[in-house]
XYZ file of C-alpha atoms in Angstrom:
172
model
C 13.502 -31.529 -0.774
C 10.378 -29.383 -1.025
C 9.375 -26.683 1.415
C 6.486 -27.046 3.796
C 3.138 -25.438 2.902
C 3.651 -22.984 5.800
C 7.025 -21.809 4.436
C 5.570 -21.502 0.936
C 2.641 -19.439 2.251
C 5.049 -17.204 4.180
C 7.247 -16.677 1.094
C 4.242 -15.892 -1.107
C 2.886 -13.458 1.492
C 6.314 -11.794 1.728
C 6.497 -11.491 -2.059
C 3.060 -9.869 -2.241
C 3.949 -7.431 0.536
C 7.110 -6.443 -1.366
C 5.311 -6.026 -4.674
C 2.519 -3.971 -3.081
C 5.016 -1.612 -1.420
C 5.267 1.125 -4.054
C 8.778 2.311 -3.230
C 10.279 -1.171 -2.942
C 8.687 -2.289 -6.184
C 9.729 0.920 -7.946
C 13.314 0.296 -6.788
C 13.106 -3.282 -8.066
C 11.862 -2.098 -11.478
C 14.476 0.622 -11.691
C 17.251 -1.861 -10.904
C 16.062 -4.952 -12.790
C 13.647 -3.725 -15.509
C 14.390 -0.029 -16.089
C 12.444 0.063 -19.371
C 9.293 -0.940 -17.470
C 9.969 1.650 -14.777
C 10.441 4.519 -17.223
C 7.475 3.367 -19.339
C 5.207 3.612 -16.312
C 4.352 -0.104 -16.137
C 2.795 -0.713 -12.713
C 1.247 -3.623 -10.829
C -2.283 -2.501 -9.979
C -3.477 -5.642 -8.212
C -2.070 -9.085 -7.509
C -3.000 -12.175 -5.531
C -2.255 -15.879 -5.940
C -4.742 -16.385 -8.789
C -4.644 -13.207 -10.839
C -2.881 -9.949 -11.487
C -3.583 -6.616 -13.143
C -0.737 -4.565 -14.624
C -1.135 -1.193 -16.320
C 0.818 0.778 -18.901
C -0.030 4.382 -19.773
C -0.153 6.033 -23.161
C 2.217 8.965 -23.211
C 5.285 10.498 -24.752
C 7.598 7.725 -23.547
C 5.311 4.862 -24.663
C 3.945 6.263 -27.922
C 4.476 5.049 -31.464
C 4.241 7.165 -34.642
C 0.545 6.260 -34.966
C -0.517 8.088 -31.795
C -1.058 4.950 -29.729
C 0.961 2.872 -27.263
C 3.932 1.140 -28.851
C 3.408 -2.626 -29.012
C 6.654 -3.295 -27.132
C 5.349 -1.322 -24.139
C 2.071 -3.234 -24.284
C 4.060 -6.473 -24.440
C 6.124 -5.451 -21.406
C 3.012 -4.886 -19.310
C 1.370 -8.055 -20.627
C 4.429 -10.159 -19.789
C 4.639 -8.645 -16.321
C 1.023 -9.601 -15.627
C 2.003 -13.250 -16.107
C 5.526 -12.968 -14.718
C 4.476 -11.468 -11.402
C 2.357 -14.575 -10.785
C 5.265 -16.850 -11.709
C 7.574 -14.910 -9.394
C 5.034 -15.109 -6.559
C 4.759 -18.875 -6.805
C 8.510 -19.432 -7.080
C 9.732 -16.787 -4.598
C 12.195 -18.293 -2.087
C 11.191 -21.805 -3.156
C 13.291 -24.831 -2.349
C 14.499 -26.143 -4.674
C 15.078 -22.858 -6.480
C 13.226 -22.446 -9.766
C 14.432 -20.860 -12.985
C 11.764 -19.191 -15.117
C 11.974 -18.039 -18.711
C 9.579 -16.919 -21.434
C 10.206 -19.229 -24.380
C 7.436 -18.046 -26.724
C 4.789 -15.398 -27.061
C 1.946 -14.532 -29.366
C -0.081 -11.350 -29.560
C -3.283 -10.153 -31.170
C -4.301 -6.502 -31.277
C -7.920 -5.419 -31.528
C -8.007 -1.684 -30.862
C -5.530 1.187 -30.706
C -4.224 1.746 -27.194
C -4.718 5.496 -26.758
C -5.023 5.620 -22.982
C -4.040 3.475 -20.033
C -4.181 -0.254 -20.803
C -4.770 -2.808 -18.047
C -3.566 -6.387 -18.559
C -5.281 -9.078 -16.528
C -3.992 -12.626 -16.125
C -6.136 -15.143 -14.248
C -3.877 -18.190 -14.663
C -2.157 -18.101 -11.259
C -3.364 -21.571 -10.254
C -2.066 -23.143 -13.485
C 1.285 -21.384 -13.073
C 1.538 -22.668 -9.496
C 0.766 -26.230 -10.623
C 3.521 -26.110 -13.273
C 6.071 -24.746 -10.789
C 5.100 -27.302 -8.142
C 5.360 -30.126 -10.684
C 8.843 -28.975 -11.663
C 9.882 -28.866 -7.996
C 8.358 -32.282 -7.253
C 9.632 -34.133 -10.326
C 12.880 -32.291 -11.032
C 11.779 -32.009 -14.665
C 11.280 -28.799 -16.598
C 7.696 -27.755 -17.209
C 6.163 -25.426 -19.760
C 2.821 -23.681 -19.623
C 1.090 -21.209 -21.905
C -0.895 -18.516 -20.127
C -3.164 -15.766 -21.410
C -3.442 -12.116 -20.491
C -5.928 -9.641 -21.905
C -5.495 -5.880 -22.111
C -8.457 -3.549 -21.729
C -8.782 0.230 -21.900
C -10.703 2.432 -19.437
C -13.927 1.768 -21.378
C -13.475 -2.009 -20.835
C -12.817 -2.544 -24.560
C -10.419 -5.338 -25.486
C -7.217 -3.783 -26.797
C -4.900 -6.797 -27.019
C -4.497 -10.413 -26.025
C -1.150 -12.080 -25.366
C -0.138 -15.689 -24.870
C 3.153 -16.332 -23.070
C 4.778 -19.737 -22.844
C 6.834 -20.026 -19.676
C 9.451 -22.643 -18.883
C 10.092 -23.583 -15.252
C 12.897 -25.829 -14.090
C 15.008 -26.404 -11.030
C 18.159 -24.342 -10.885
C 21.346 -26.353 -10.772
C 22.978 -26.546 -7.363
C 26.333 -25.300 -8.641
C 26.962 -22.142 -10.573
C 29.361 -22.136 -13.489
């Protein structure tokens, strides 16, 4: 049984209000993704179609080459896609399980300042989640996010392959 469009819109709106509330989102990060919290990964902007997530360059995120460590860049890049997946699956009926099953990265420039990752694949993510809910079959989708510095220079590009499937009704 799928939820009505009104319930889905209400759940998505609720999710966005939670993510935009700085203290609530900070508490969520601290509890569920402490590495992102301490690295300074933050959601800058999010709506149903796209998101922007930033990660700063600093002592906690640096590598020995005086730039942002690739793992910190990857964390922010993944969050820019994951926040869209969470928005479209938040409080859904049936419940949806989501998991990154592959990723690929290309680096173009040293990240020596704040890097902003932008994902514009929200509609495709929503379609994959809806198809999983409607058919009961797992769905995979590969989405792209690009990271830019303050000068609008491309720093990195990531591809994440997400798997979405209905959660089983019983827990084991």
